[in-house]
mmCIF file of C-alpha atoms in Angstrom:
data_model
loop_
_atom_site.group_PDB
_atom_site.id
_atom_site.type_symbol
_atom_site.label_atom_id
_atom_site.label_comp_id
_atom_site.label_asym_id
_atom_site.label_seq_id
_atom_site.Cartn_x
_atom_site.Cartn_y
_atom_site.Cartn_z
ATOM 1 C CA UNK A 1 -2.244 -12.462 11.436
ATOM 2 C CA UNK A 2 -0.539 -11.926 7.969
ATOM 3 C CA UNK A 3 2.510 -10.535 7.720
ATOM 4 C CA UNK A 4 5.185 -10.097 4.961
ATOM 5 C CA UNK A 5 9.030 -9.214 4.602
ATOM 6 C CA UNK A 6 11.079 -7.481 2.537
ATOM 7 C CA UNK A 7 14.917 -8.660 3.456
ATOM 8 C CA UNK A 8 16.826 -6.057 1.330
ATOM 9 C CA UNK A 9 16.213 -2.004 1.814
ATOM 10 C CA UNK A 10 18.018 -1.990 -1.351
ATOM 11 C CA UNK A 11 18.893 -3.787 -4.591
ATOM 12 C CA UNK A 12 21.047 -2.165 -6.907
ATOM 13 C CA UNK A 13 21.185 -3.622 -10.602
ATOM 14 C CA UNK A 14 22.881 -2.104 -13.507
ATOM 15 C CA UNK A 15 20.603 -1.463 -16.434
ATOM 16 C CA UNK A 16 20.209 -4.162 -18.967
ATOM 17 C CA UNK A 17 21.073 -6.491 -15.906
ATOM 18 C CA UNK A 18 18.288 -8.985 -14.345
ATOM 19 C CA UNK A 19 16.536 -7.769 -11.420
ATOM 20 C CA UNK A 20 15.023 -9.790 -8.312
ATOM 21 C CA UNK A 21 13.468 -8.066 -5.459
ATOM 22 C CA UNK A 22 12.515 -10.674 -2.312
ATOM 23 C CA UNK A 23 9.573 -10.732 -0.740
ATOM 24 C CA UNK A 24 8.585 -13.636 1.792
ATOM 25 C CA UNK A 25 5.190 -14.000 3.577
ATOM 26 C CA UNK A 26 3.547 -15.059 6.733
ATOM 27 C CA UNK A 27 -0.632 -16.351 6.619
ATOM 28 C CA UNK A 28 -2.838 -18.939 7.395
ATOM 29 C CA UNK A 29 -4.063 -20.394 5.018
ATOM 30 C CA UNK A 30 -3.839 -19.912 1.346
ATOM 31 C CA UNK A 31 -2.586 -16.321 0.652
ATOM 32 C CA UNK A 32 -2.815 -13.474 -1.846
ATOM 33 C CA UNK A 33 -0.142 -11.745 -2.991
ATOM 34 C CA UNK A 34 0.687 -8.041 -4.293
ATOM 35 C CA UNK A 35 3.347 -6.122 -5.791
ATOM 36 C CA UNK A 36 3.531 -2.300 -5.838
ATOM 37 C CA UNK A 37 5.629 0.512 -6.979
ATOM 38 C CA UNK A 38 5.812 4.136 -5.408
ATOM 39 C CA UNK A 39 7.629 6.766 -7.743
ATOM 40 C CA UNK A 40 8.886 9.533 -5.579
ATOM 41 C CA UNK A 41 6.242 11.555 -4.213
ATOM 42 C CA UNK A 42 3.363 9.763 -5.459
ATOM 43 C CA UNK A 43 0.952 7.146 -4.508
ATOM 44 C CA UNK A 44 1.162 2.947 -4.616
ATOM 45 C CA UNK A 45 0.561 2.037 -7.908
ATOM 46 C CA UNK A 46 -0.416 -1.727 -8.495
ATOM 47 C CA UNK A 47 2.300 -3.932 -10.690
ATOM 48 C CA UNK A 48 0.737 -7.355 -10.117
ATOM 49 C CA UNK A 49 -1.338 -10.293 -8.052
ATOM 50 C CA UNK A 50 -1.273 -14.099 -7.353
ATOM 51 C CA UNK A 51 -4.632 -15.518 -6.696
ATOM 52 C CA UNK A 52 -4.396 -18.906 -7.650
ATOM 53 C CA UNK A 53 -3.192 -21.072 -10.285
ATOM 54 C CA UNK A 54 0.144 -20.846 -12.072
ATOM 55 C CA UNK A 55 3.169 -20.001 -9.660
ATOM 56 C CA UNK A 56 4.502 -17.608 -12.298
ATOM 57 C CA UNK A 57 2.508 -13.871 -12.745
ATOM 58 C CA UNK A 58 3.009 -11.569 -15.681
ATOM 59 C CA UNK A 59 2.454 -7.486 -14.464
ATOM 60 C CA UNK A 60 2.714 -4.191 -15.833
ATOM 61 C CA UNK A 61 6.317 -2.716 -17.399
ATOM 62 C CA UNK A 62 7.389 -6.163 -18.363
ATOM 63 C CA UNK A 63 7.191 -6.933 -14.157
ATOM 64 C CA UNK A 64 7.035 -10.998 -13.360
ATOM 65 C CA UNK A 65 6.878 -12.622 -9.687
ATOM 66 C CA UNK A 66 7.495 -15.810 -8.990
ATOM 67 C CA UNK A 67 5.043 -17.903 -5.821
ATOM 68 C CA UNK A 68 6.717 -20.515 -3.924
ATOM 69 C CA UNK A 69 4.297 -22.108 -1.547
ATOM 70 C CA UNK A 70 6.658 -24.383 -0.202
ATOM 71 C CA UNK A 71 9.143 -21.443 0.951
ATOM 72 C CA UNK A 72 6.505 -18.892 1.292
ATOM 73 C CA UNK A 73 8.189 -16.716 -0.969
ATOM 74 C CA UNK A 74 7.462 -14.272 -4.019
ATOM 75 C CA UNK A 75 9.889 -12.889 -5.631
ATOM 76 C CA UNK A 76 9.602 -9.575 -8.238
ATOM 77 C CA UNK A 77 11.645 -10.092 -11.284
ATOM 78 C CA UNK A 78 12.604 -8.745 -14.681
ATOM 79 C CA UNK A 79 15.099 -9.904 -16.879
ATOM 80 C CA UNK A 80 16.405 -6.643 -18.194
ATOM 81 C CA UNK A 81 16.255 -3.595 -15.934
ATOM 82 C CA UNK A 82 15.812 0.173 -17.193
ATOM 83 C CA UNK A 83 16.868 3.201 -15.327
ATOM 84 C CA UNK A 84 13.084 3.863 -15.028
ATOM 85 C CA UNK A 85 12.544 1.128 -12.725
ATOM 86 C CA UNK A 86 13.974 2.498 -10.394
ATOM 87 C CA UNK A 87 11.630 3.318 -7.043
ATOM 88 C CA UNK A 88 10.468 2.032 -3.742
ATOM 89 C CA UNK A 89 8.853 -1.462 -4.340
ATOM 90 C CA UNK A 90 6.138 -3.087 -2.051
ATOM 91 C CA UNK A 91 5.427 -6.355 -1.520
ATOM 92 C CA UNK A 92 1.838 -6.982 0.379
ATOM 93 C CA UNK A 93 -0.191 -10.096 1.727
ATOM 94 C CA UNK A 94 -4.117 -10.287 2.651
ATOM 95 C CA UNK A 95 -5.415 -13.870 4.046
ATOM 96 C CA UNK A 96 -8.971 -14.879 2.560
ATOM 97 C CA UNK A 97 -10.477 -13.442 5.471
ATOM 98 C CA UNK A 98 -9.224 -10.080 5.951
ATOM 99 C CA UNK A 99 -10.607 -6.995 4.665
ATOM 100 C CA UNK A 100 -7.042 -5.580 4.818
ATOM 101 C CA UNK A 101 -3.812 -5.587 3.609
ATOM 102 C CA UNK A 102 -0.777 -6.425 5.362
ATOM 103 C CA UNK A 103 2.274 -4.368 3.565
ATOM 104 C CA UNK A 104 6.230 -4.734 3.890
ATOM 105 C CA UNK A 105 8.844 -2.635 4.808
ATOM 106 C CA UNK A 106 9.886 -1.486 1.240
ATOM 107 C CA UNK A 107 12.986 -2.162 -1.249
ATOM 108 C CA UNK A 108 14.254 1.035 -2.864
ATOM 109 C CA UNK A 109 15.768 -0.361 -6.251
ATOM 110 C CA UNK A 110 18.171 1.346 -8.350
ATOM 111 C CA UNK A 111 19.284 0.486 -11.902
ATOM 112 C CA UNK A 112 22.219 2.552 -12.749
ATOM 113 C CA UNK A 113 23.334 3.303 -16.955
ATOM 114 C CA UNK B 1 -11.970 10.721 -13.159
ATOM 115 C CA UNK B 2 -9.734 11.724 -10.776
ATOM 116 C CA UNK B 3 -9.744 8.261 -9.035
ATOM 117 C CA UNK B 4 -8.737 8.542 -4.901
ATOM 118 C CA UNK B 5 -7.758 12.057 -4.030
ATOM 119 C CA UNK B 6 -6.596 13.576 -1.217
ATOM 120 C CA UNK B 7 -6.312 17.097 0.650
ATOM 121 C CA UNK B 8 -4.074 18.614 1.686
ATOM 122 C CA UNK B 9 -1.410 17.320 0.415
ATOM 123 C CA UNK B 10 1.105 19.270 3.003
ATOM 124 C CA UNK B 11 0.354 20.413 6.227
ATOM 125 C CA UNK B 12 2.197 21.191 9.436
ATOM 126 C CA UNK B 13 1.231 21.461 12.744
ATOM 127 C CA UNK B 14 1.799 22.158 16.379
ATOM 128 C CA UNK B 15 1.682 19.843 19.045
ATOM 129 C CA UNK B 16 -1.752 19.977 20.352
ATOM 130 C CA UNK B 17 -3.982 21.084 17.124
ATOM 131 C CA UNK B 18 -6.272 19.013 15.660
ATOM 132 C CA UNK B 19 -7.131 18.652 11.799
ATOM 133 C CA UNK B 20 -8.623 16.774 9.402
ATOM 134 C CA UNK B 21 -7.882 14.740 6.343
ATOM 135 C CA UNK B 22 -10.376 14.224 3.337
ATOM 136 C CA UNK B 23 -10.116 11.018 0.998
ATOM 137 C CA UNK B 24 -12.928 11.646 -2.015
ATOM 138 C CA UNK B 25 -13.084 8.919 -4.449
ATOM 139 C CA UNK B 26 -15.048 8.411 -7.736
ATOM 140 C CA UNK B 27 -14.476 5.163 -8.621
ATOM 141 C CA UNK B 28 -17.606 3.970 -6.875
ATOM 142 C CA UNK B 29 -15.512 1.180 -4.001
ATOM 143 C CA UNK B 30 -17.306 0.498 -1.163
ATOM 144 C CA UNK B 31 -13.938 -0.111 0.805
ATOM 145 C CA UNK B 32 -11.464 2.473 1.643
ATOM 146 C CA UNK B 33 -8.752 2.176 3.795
ATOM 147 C CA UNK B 34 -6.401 4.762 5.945
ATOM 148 C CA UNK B 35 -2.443 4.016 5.811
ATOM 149 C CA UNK B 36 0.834 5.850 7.257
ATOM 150 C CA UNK B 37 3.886 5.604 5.746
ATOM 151 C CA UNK B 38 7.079 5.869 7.592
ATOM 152 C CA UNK B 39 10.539 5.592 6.542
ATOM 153 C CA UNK B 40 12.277 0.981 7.343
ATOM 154 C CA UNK B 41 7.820 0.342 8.426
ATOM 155 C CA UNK B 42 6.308 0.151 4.983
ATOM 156 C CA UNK B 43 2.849 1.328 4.850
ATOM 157 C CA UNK B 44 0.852 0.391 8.476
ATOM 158 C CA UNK B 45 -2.992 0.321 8.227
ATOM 159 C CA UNK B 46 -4.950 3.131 10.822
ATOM 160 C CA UNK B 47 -8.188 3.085 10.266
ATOM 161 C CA UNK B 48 -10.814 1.199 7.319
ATOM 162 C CA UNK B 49 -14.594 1.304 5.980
ATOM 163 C CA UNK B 50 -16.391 -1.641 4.222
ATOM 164 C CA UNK B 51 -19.054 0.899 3.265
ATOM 165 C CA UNK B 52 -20.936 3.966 3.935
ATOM 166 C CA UNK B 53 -21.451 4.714 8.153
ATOM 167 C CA UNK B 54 -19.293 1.776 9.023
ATOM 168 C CA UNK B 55 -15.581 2.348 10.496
ATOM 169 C CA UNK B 56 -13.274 -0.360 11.726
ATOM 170 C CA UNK B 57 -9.780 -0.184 13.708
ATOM 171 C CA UNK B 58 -6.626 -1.095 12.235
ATOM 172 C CA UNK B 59 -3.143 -2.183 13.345
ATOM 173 C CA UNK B 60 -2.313 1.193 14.547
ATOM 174 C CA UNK B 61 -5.853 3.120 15.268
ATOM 175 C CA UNK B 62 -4.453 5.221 18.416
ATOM 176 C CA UNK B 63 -4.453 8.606 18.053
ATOM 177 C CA UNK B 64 -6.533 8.869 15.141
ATOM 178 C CA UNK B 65 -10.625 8.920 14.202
ATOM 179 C CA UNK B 66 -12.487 8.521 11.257
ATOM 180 C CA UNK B 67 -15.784 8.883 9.520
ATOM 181 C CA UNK B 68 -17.985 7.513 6.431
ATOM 182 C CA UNK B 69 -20.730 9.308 6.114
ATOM 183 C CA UNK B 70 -20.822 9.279 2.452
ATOM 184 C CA UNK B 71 -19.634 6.254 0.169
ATOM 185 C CA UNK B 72 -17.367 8.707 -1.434
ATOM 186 C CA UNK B 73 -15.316 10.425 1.577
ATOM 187 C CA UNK B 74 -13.636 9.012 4.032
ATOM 188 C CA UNK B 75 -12.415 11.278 6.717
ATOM 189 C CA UNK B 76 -9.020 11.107 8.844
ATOM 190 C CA UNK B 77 -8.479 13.202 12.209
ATOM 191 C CA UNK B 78 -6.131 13.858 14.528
ATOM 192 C CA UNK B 79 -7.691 15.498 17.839
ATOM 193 C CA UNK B 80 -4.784 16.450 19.555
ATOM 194 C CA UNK B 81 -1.489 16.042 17.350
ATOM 195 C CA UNK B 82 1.651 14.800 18.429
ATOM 196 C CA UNK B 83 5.063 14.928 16.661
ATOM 197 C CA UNK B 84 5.247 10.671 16.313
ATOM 198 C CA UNK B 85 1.859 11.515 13.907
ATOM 199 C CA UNK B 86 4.464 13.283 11.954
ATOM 200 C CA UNK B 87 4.015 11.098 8.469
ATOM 201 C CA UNK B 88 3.045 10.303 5.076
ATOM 202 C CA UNK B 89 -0.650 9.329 4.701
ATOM 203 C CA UNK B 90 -2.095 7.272 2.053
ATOM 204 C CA UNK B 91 -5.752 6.790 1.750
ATOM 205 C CA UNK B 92 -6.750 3.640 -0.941
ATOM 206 C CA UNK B 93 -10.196 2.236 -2.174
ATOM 207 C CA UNK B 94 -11.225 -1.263 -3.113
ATOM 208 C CA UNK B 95 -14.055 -2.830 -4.965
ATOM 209 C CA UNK B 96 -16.064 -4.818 -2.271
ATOM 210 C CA UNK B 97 -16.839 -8.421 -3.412
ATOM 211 C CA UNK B 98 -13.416 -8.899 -4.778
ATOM 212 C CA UNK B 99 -11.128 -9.861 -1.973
ATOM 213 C CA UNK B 100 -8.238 -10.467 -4.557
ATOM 214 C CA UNK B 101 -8.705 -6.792 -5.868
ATOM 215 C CA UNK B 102 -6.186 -4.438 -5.959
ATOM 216 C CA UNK B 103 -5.685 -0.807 -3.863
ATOM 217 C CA UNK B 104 -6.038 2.209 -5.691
ATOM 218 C CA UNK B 105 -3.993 5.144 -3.869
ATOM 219 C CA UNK B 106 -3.660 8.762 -3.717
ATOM 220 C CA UNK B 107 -1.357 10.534 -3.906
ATOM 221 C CA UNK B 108 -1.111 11.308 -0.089
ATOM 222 C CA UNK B 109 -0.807 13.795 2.648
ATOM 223 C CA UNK B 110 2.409 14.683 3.927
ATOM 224 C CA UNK B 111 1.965 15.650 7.878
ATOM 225 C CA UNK B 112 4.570 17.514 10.022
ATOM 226 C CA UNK B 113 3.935 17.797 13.744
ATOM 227 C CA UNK B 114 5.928 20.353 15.245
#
């Protein structure tokens, strides 16, 4: 079964600062990967995938992630955080079989002025 | 195009009652999918549908049913709550046919059980 985790409950950056968020992950086979961000009180919303193909992924807000097959890792980036990023950030797995999607615990990231 | 909504969006119970939550989606997915959110767990998946009348267990299904019976609404009850039901619920669609697709969520259902 796929699963995924999320080391840090919380990353704290100062704005204008580079931001990582970790994520590592747990499937057989070749995986997919997911980033999301939840604003307070609302929904998942969907920042960016790897499928296949080049290790680095562009997403939405100026969001990157980095795959690293060999230490089943990817890692949410930005080189210059705003006080608007802050939020609860998801990283999530699904195996080419499954219909579903395996999420982690969360990292709450705040990016003080 | 409202996309995935959900109702309520707040409700609180006793121990004991049932109720029932409504996912209605226009975005024409044949998946949808049933998560609870709880504070350290991430999002854990209850209950999902790969299309209209079907229903298939998740990684935490006790507790909870569901029902399909039209592409757009997918139902979530609880037939006798308890207070460890006491969560945030997310329901989320996906296109069928693209297994790399993304979720779309609502905006969820925030459950107290008394």
């Amino acid at each position: 079964a796929q699963s995924v985790a999320q080391p840090e409950d919380q990353v704290n950056v100062a704005e204008g600062n580079p931001l990582t968020v970790k994520c590592t992950y747990s499937v057989s086979g070749n995986p997919y990967l997911f980033w999301y961000v939840q604003y307070p009180n609302r929904g998942l919303q969907f920042l960016l995938k790897y499928i296949t193909g080049d290790n680095l992924v562009k997403g939405s807000y100026g969001f990157e992630a980095e795959f690293n097959k060999s230490q089943t890792s990817f890692h949410l980036k930005k080189p210059s955080a705003l006080v608007s990023d802050s939020a609860l950030y998801f990283c999530a797995v699904r195996d080419r079989n499954n219909n579903d999607m395996r999420f982690g615990a969360g990292t709450r990231l705040t990016v003080k002025p | 195009n409202a996309g995935v909504t959900q109702t309520p969006k707040f409700r609180v119970l006793k121990t004991g009652q049932s109720m029932t939550l409504l996912c209605a989606q226009d975005m024409n997915h044949e998946y949808m999918y049933w998560y609870r959110q709880d504070p350290g767990m991430g999002l854990r998946l209850i209950h999902y549908s790969v299309g209209e009348g079907t229903t298939a267990k998740g990684e935490v299904p006790d507790g909870y049913n569901v029902s399909r019976l039209k592409k757009q609404n997918f139902l979530l009850g609880l037939e006798s709550a308890a207070p460890s039901q006491t969560s945030v619920y997310f329901c989320a669609t996906r296109q069928a046919g693209r297994v790399t697709g993304e979720l779309f969520f609502g905006e969820g259902s925030r459950l107290t059980v008394l």
